[in-house]
């Protein structure tokens, strides 16, 4: 059993943070890696990024957005409750090295995935410029942690309720126009990663994105997480989740993410109906 | 021929009672229902008790087949169970899934003229009978040696190694990547062929013998082989199976609705997707289902799709009927359940709609040419024979290869050119000191009983190492 030692609600209660006891994983995990969690006997295996860890306490932190049945079920778990299964650390860690200037771009809950990578690049001696965005001020997460992990932090909201009004790509363009950038890391909704990659391609700046296809085992045995990168089929759980942003087939990824849309919606609606949500 | 034997041959092979095909094709309950004690005794009496039993040479673990059958004939099922257990610790499973027609029953002398003794059915009967009568009594364990062994992977080979080493007095911990132990027995082979309760009860028996199982442990990620030694293990056995799905590498293969058999069966079996939404993992239901391949994995996928309500399920295979690698019983059951066979048919591309869902598959008709290096006649395409098949769900079941997750993490463990671990067939020793391997990760996808056989060999060698030296 993997006990939740801390639970926090963020972004207007749509995003939840869990600090979970998992000493083996905490001792091993590196930025960019993820875990798979299963709440109970009948539960689904859900991948979430390790957003932070405390090796001394033997805990890892995950931050998830409530989007469907399984994340709604996770949300019912309180401090002291436990996940039945937590598997990890999975995926390849981010290749962190001293490059010079690194721009970290995050959108929505992608910021939770971005944070440990940002901190990693900063600790490796890079100058880190971060750009984070959300639909509005209330949905913005991890602003303080991102600020602490960056040399400069830009904030955007779609509605202008905080920071720059508009998309992260607009701020990124300004940065690319005015400074020499060695690497861009972009993590967030698929369309955001797609547009960031399009932009950085024009500027010829290497770009890493972190993909989130549907996963089952996370160990390379089912092929469900396959994505097309540079025309080749790759398994995101073992070859990724990070790939060269200029080579990813984003449209194919978006289609595959919708594979179960009908079943997922029905399951979520039924779950909410039974619980009067 | 003696008069006695001639008389015995007159008893026909006792058929296995089964759920009717038109009922079972829509449910997940086990298909064969097992012999009654009376039927088992009748069948056992067919055995000629050969002096040089050919059947035993056909069994990879050399069960004393005439021995246990004689005990069944005498009604002493408990003794029969002991006899089987001497060589095979998972008889309820092997009785159900061994390809008996090319192993024990394939060699049975009766099969020359008549039908062979139903060895598999009898083995299954004995195992089920003793499980149902379970007294909770455990085999005797040797005194503790104080040595610790880590077994990586909980498939049939890992379970065999663990069982043998526990009985020899060692302290055994099993590390499994999934959240449930059993390997292919739980994630691959469906409930209607091997009820999961049976696997669970075999695993529970090992736990009562003292086995510790750490699920959710991906060796190579959660912990490395070297770290296991640092944690105080004296020996490590690797039985991680051949869990890397092969795809066809044809156009359109990433469309929605196209699965590897591993994914399709894992969703169905391990995650119980067939009980969605009671269980949370969704499983796509197809109307027109195409399964590519013709091994056990393909039959299991096709029959699963039928049980989920498909209107049409087709096995598409590029060779002919003779080359189909599945167990005879599975092909027979699949046909009875209304699965269609498109033989000498090769898929060349998938066609999707504008949402990216597969809707059709283009195939080529093949004919058989000269034998290839495997000795099977090579299928060659017939020019201009392209045709379209409707399919909204396709399962690719054309084999598996070695999963590199663990092996890439430890360069001291040498691999052959296909990525399988090199292990001495007589001992199971790898090129790294203190590390053994066996089962599908050494041989490529094979059978349950061969994986168990490899486990037994390795357990003996590990025992020697722990008591004598490398
Ligand atoms: C490597 C990786 C890391 C991730 N990290 C985070 C994270 O840190 N925080 C976060 O909020 N989300 C993260 N996700 C996404 C998260 O896994 C999904 O939001 C979650 O599975 C949704 O499940 P649900 O049942 O609540 O929603 P559903 O109603 O089932 O689905 C909602 C959406 O989630 C996607 N999804 C469904 N099942 C899975 C699955 N088994 N695997 C992946 N995606 C699925 C579907 O495409 C669907 O569009 C990550 C995904 C991956 C692959
Ligand atoms: C669908 C299907 C049907 C089959 N039908 C038959 C049949 O009817 N008859 C027959 O004889 N054979 C059949 N087979 C083949 C048979 O199941 C295999 O040959 C046998 O299971 C191999 O056993 P194993 O112990 O080597 O590996 P597996 O059974 O594959 O078990 C390996 C285990 O190791 C775990 N693992 C993998 N990597 C790691 C890691 N890094 N760390 C920790 N754990 C790990 C896996 O999760 C798995 O549980 C079938 C196979 C399939 C897929
Ligand atoms: S273990 Fe398999 S091959 Fe051996 S006797 Fe039993 S069914 Fe036959
Ligand atoms: S070969 Fe057949 S008849 Fe002879 S001992 Fe074996 S099972 Fe009995
Ligand atoms: S999740 Fe199964 S191969 Fe990646």
mmCIF file of C-alpha atoms in Angstrom, chain A residues 27-241:
data_model
loop_
_atom_site.group_PDB
_atom_site.id
_atom_site.type_symbol
_atom_site.label_atom_id
_atom_site.label_comp_id
_atom_site.label_asym_id
_atom_site.label_seq_id
_atom_site.Cartn_x
_atom_site.Cartn_y
_atom_site.Cartn_z
ATOM 1 C CA UNK A 27 15.287 6.758 -3.937
ATOM 2 C CA UNK A 28 15.536 6.183 -7.656
ATOM 3 C CA UNK A 29 13.465 8.729 -9.587
ATOM 4 C CA UNK A 30 15.002 11.445 -11.745
ATOM 5 C CA UNK A 31 13.415 14.438 -13.486
ATOM 6 C CA UNK A 32 11.218 13.442 -16.428
ATOM 7 C CA UNK A 33 10.128 10.086 -15.031
ATOM 8 C CA UNK A 34 6.622 9.016 -14.126
ATOM 9 C CA UNK A 35 4.702 6.463 -12.085
ATOM 10 C CA UNK A 36 1.576 4.424 -12.781
ATOM 11 C CA UNK A 37 -1.040 4.404 -10.043
ATOM 12 C CA UNK A 38 -4.002 2.172 -9.428
ATOM 13 C CA UNK A 39 -6.392 3.178 -6.689
ATOM 14 C CA UNK A 40 -8.072 -0.126 -5.878
ATOM 15 C CA UNK A 41 -8.884 -3.615 -7.106
ATOM 16 C CA UNK A 42 -11.171 -2.551 -9.938
ATOM 17 C CA UNK A 43 -9.161 0.537 -10.836
ATOM 18 C CA UNK A 44 -7.438 1.522 -14.020
ATOM 19 C CA UNK A 45 -3.661 2.031 -14.321
ATOM 20 C CA UNK A 46 -3.089 5.777 -14.655
ATOM 21 C CA UNK A 47 0.272 7.389 -15.502
ATOM 22 C CA UNK A 48 1.280 10.565 -13.643
ATOM 23 C CA UNK A 49 4.573 12.395 -13.626
ATOM 24 C CA UNK A 50 6.720 12.507 -10.521
ATOM 25 C CA UNK A 51 6.559 16.220 -9.880
ATOM 26 C CA UNK A 52 8.764 16.223 -6.819
ATOM 27 C CA UNK A 53 10.317 13.848 -4.341
ATOM 28 C CA UNK A 54 11.815 13.684 -0.902
ATOM 29 C CA UNK A 55 14.301 10.833 -0.757
ATOM 30 C CA UNK A 56 14.864 11.302 2.980
ATOM 31 C CA UNK A 57 11.169 10.988 3.770
ATOM 32 C CA UNK A 58 10.722 8.333 1.118
ATOM 33 C CA UNK A 59 7.905 10.178 -0.629
ATOM 34 C CA UNK A 60 7.021 11.277 -4.145
ATOM 35 C CA UNK A 61 4.626 14.017 -5.209
ATOM 36 C CA UNK A 62 2.171 13.786 -8.090
ATOM 37 C CA UNK A 63 -0.121 16.524 -9.307
ATOM 38 C CA UNK A 64 -3.118 15.603 -11.408
ATOM 39 C CA UNK A 65 -6.006 17.300 -13.089
ATOM 40 C CA UNK A 66 -9.439 15.798 -12.536
ATOM 41 C CA UNK A 67 -10.561 14.964 -16.070
ATOM 42 C CA UNK A 68 -12.433 11.658 -15.911
ATOM 43 C CA UNK A 69 -13.518 8.685 -13.867
ATOM 44 C CA UNK A 70 -10.144 7.544 -12.583
ATOM 45 C CA UNK A 71 -8.867 10.963 -11.603
ATOM 46 C CA UNK A 72 -12.260 11.650 -9.956
ATOM 47 C CA UNK A 73 -11.789 8.451 -7.976
ATOM 48 C CA UNK A 74 -8.256 9.518 -7.018
ATOM 49 C CA UNK A 75 -9.718 12.759 -5.725
ATOM 50 C CA UNK A 76 -11.824 10.835 -3.176
ATOM 51 C CA UNK A 77 -8.625 9.545 -1.544
ATOM 52 C CA UNK A 78 -7.746 11.601 1.525
ATOM 53 C CA UNK A 79 -4.612 11.923 3.640
ATOM 54 C CA UNK A 80 -4.063 8.573 5.336
ATOM 55 C CA UNK A 81 -5.770 6.658 2.516
ATOM 56 C CA UNK A 82 -3.618 4.658 0.142
ATOM 57 C CA UNK A 83 -3.228 3.731 -3.494
ATOM 58 C CA UNK A 84 -3.228 -0.023 -3.934
ATOM 59 C CA UNK A 85 -0.447 0.106 -6.515
ATOM 60 C CA UNK A 86 2.218 2.602 -7.507
ATOM 61 C CA UNK A 87 4.731 1.462 -10.110
ATOM 62 C CA UNK A 88 7.897 3.269 -11.084
ATOM 63 C CA UNK A 89 9.956 5.174 -11.749
ATOM 64 C CA UNK A 90 9.118 4.637 -15.422
ATOM 65 C CA UNK A 91 10.298 6.272 -18.627
ATOM 66 C CA UNK A 92 13.658 7.713 -19.524
ATOM 67 C CA UNK A 93 14.900 10.545 -17.319
ATOM 68 C CA UNK A 94 15.449 13.899 -19.021
ATOM 69 C CA UNK A 95 18.905 14.355 -20.482
ATOM 70 C CA UNK A 96 19.984 17.206 -18.229
ATOM 71 C CA UNK A 97 23.281 18.924 -19.004
ATOM 72 C CA UNK A 98 24.782 22.383 -19.018
ATOM 73 C CA UNK A 99 23.853 23.915 -22.344
ATOM 74 C CA UNK A 100 23.689 27.661 -21.666
ATOM 75 C CA UNK A 101 20.207 29.087 -21.923
ATOM 76 C CA UNK A 102 17.151 26.848 -21.560
ATOM 77 C CA UNK A 103 13.560 28.021 -21.975
ATOM 78 C CA UNK A 104 10.931 25.941 -20.144
ATOM 79 C CA UNK A 105 7.378 26.356 -21.406
ATOM 80 C CA UNK A 106 4.447 24.857 -19.498
ATOM 81 C CA UNK A 107 0.698 24.902 -19.923
ATOM 82 C CA UNK A 108 -2.054 23.724 -17.570
ATOM 83 C CA UNK A 109 -1.080 20.677 -15.495
ATOM 84 C CA UNK A 110 1.923 20.333 -17.802
ATOM 85 C CA UNK A 111 3.589 22.727 -15.367
ATOM 86 C CA UNK A 112 3.614 19.915 -12.798
ATOM 87 C CA UNK A 113 5.567 17.789 -15.251
ATOM 88 C CA UNK A 114 7.824 20.686 -16.186
ATOM 89 C CA UNK A 115 8.800 21.716 -12.660
ATOM 90 C CA UNK A 116 11.338 18.945 -11.801
ATOM 91 C CA UNK A 117 12.934 19.319 -15.231
ATOM 92 C CA UNK A 118 13.213 23.098 -14.833
ATOM 93 C CA UNK A 119 14.846 22.665 -11.447
ATOM 94 C CA UNK A 120 17.191 20.046 -12.936
ATOM 95 C CA UNK A 121 18.399 22.391 -15.672
ATOM 96 C CA UNK A 122 18.867 25.209 -13.187
ATOM 97 C CA UNK A 123 20.854 23.003 -10.822
ATOM 98 C CA UNK A 124 23.037 21.921 -13.750
ATOM 99 C CA UNK A 125 24.114 25.545 -14.145
ATOM 100 C CA UNK A 126 21.924 26.733 -17.014
ATOM 101 C CA UNK A 127 20.259 30.090 -17.272
ATOM 102 C CA UNK A 128 16.581 29.158 -17.166
ATOM 103 C CA UNK A 129 13.778 31.284 -18.577
ATOM 104 C CA UNK A 130 10.342 29.860 -17.854
ATOM 105 C CA UNK A 131 6.995 30.661 -19.396
ATOM 106 C CA UNK A 132 3.897 29.190 -17.813
ATOM 107 C CA UNK A 133 0.292 29.610 -18.767
ATOM 108 C CA UNK A 134 -3.248 28.702 -17.839
ATOM 109 C CA UNK A 135 -6.738 29.621 -18.966
ATOM 110 C CA UNK A 136 -7.146 32.039 -16.049
ATOM 111 C CA UNK A 137 -5.452 33.087 -12.815
ATOM 112 C CA UNK A 138 -7.272 30.546 -10.651
ATOM 113 C CA UNK A 139 -6.082 27.642 -12.787
ATOM 114 C CA UNK A 140 -2.417 28.565 -12.629
ATOM 115 C CA UNK A 141 -0.334 26.098 -10.625
ATOM 116 C CA UNK A 142 3.140 25.995 -9.077
ATOM 117 C CA UNK A 143 3.935 29.628 -9.809
ATOM 118 C CA UNK A 144 6.136 30.021 -6.710
ATOM 119 C CA UNK A 145 8.051 26.809 -7.244
ATOM 120 C CA UNK A 146 8.624 27.642 -10.900
ATOM 121 C CA UNK A 147 9.797 31.131 -9.967
ATOM 122 C CA UNK A 148 12.307 29.677 -7.519
ATOM 123 C CA UNK A 149 13.579 27.209 -10.126
ATOM 124 C CA UNK A 150 14.031 29.822 -12.875
ATOM 125 C CA UNK A 151 16.142 32.908 -13.471
ATOM 126 C CA UNK A 152 13.212 34.620 -15.145
ATOM 127 C CA UNK A 153 9.533 33.617 -15.043
ATOM 128 C CA UNK A 154 6.830 34.822 -17.433
ATOM 129 C CA UNK A 155 3.192 34.114 -16.696
ATOM 130 C CA UNK A 156 0.366 34.124 -19.255
ATOM 131 C CA UNK A 157 -3.375 33.675 -18.962
ATOM 132 C CA UNK A 158 -5.735 33.212 -21.878
ATOM 133 C CA UNK A 159 -8.202 35.738 -20.435
ATOM 134 C CA UNK A 160 -5.632 38.231 -19.141
ATOM 135 C CA UNK A 161 -6.717 37.811 -15.518
ATOM 136 C CA UNK A 162 -3.023 37.622 -14.581
ATOM 137 C CA UNK A 163 0.270 38.285 -16.314
ATOM 138 C CA UNK A 164 0.475 38.466 -20.067
ATOM 139 C CA UNK A 165 -2.905 38.112 -21.829
ATOM 140 C CA UNK A 166 -2.558 35.416 -24.440
ATOM 141 C CA UNK A 167 -0.735 32.225 -25.228
ATOM 142 C CA UNK A 168 2.682 31.062 -24.064
ATOM 143 C CA UNK A 169 3.820 30.943 -27.695
ATOM 144 C CA UNK A 170 3.551 34.735 -27.931
ATOM 145 C CA UNK A 171 5.951 35.245 -25.043
ATOM 146 C CA UNK A 172 8.201 32.505 -26.365
ATOM 147 C CA UNK A 173 8.422 34.292 -29.692
ATOM 148 C CA UNK A 174 9.589 37.463 -27.949
ATOM 149 C CA UNK A 175 12.242 35.524 -26.067
ATOM 150 C CA UNK A 176 13.447 33.793 -29.229
ATOM 151 C CA UNK A 177 13.600 37.117 -31.060
ATOM 152 C CA UNK A 178 15.698 38.787 -28.386
ATOM 153 C CA UNK A 179 17.994 36.062 -27.025
ATOM 154 C CA UNK A 180 20.084 33.104 -28.102
ATOM 155 C CA UNK A 181 18.375 30.012 -26.799
ATOM 156 C CA UNK A 182 20.033 26.585 -26.658
ATOM 157 C CA UNK A 183 17.059 24.413 -25.780
ATOM 158 C CA UNK A 184 13.311 24.720 -25.359
ATOM 159 C CA UNK A 185 11.366 22.280 -23.190
ATOM 160 C CA UNK A 186 7.613 22.416 -23.794
ATOM 161 C CA UNK A 187 5.069 20.461 -21.765
ATOM 162 C CA UNK A 188 1.329 20.899 -21.766
ATOM 163 C CA UNK A 189 -1.733 20.160 -23.870
ATOM 164 C CA UNK A 190 -0.915 18.569 -27.228
ATOM 165 C CA UNK A 191 -1.946 21.627 -29.304
ATOM 166 C CA UNK A 192 0.334 23.817 -27.187
ATOM 167 C CA UNK A 193 3.309 21.501 -27.742
ATOM 168 C CA UNK A 194 2.501 21.362 -31.420
ATOM 169 C CA UNK A 195 2.515 25.137 -31.798
ATOM 170 C CA UNK A 196 5.617 25.645 -29.678
ATOM 171 C CA UNK A 197 7.438 23.104 -31.834
ATOM 172 C CA UNK A 198 6.301 24.808 -35.008
ATOM 173 C CA UNK A 199 7.657 28.093 -33.739
ATOM 174 C CA UNK A 200 10.998 26.772 -32.536
ATOM 175 C CA UNK A 201 11.428 24.900 -35.801
ATOM 176 C CA UNK A 202 11.387 28.255 -37.576
ATOM 177 C CA UNK A 203 14.082 29.474 -35.199
ATOM 178 C CA UNK A 204 15.998 26.225 -35.479
ATOM 179 C CA UNK A 205 16.095 25.698 -31.705
ATOM 180 C CA UNK A 206 16.149 22.148 -30.384
ATOM 181 C CA UNK A 207 12.893 21.361 -28.542
ATOM 182 C CA UNK A 208 11.924 18.635 -26.116
ATOM 183 C CA UNK A 209 8.292 17.742 -25.511
ATOM 184 C CA UNK A 210 6.804 15.224 -23.076
ATOM 185 C CA UNK A 211 4.050 13.072 -24.554
ATOM 186 C CA UNK A 212 1.088 11.602 -22.722
ATOM 187 C CA UNK A 213 -0.467 8.831 -24.816
ATOM 188 C CA UNK A 214 -2.735 6.258 -23.233
ATOM 189 C CA UNK A 215 -0.687 3.694 -21.324
ATOM 190 C CA UNK A 216 -1.310 0.345 -19.692
ATOM 191 C CA UNK A 217 1.819 -1.353 -18.415
ATOM 192 C CA UNK A 218 4.424 1.390 -18.858
ATOM 193 C CA UNK A 219 7.145 -1.202 -19.474
ATOM 194 C CA UNK A 220 7.065 -1.592 -23.250
ATOM 195 C CA UNK A 221 4.948 -4.706 -23.361
ATOM 196 C CA UNK A 222 1.626 -3.562 -24.824
ATOM 197 C CA UNK A 223 2.467 -1.017 -27.506
ATOM 198 C CA UNK A 224 -0.623 0.997 -26.575
ATOM 199 C CA UNK A 225 1.488 4.108 -26.042
ATOM 200 C CA UNK A 226 2.982 4.039 -29.526
ATOM 201 C CA UNK A 227 3.551 7.369 -31.195
ATOM 202 C CA UNK A 228 5.008 8.243 -34.528
ATOM 203 C CA UNK A 229 8.253 10.227 -34.215
ATOM 204 C CA UNK A 230 10.181 11.088 -37.359
ATOM 205 C CA UNK A 231 8.130 8.487 -39.210
ATOM 206 C CA UNK A 232 9.135 5.730 -36.802
ATOM 207 C CA UNK A 233 6.907 4.025 -34.262
ATOM 208 C CA UNK A 234 8.198 4.580 -30.722
ATOM 209 C CA UNK A 235 6.806 3.488 -27.347
ATOM 210 C CA UNK A 236 6.437 6.567 -25.145
ATOM 211 C CA UNK A 237 6.709 4.604 -21.888
ATOM 212 C CA UNK A 238 10.193 3.242 -22.583
ATOM 213 C CA UNK A 239 11.610 5.346 -25.435
ATOM 214 C CA UNK A 240 10.121 8.535 -23.951
ATOM 215 C CA UNK A 241 8.031 10.201 -22.643
#
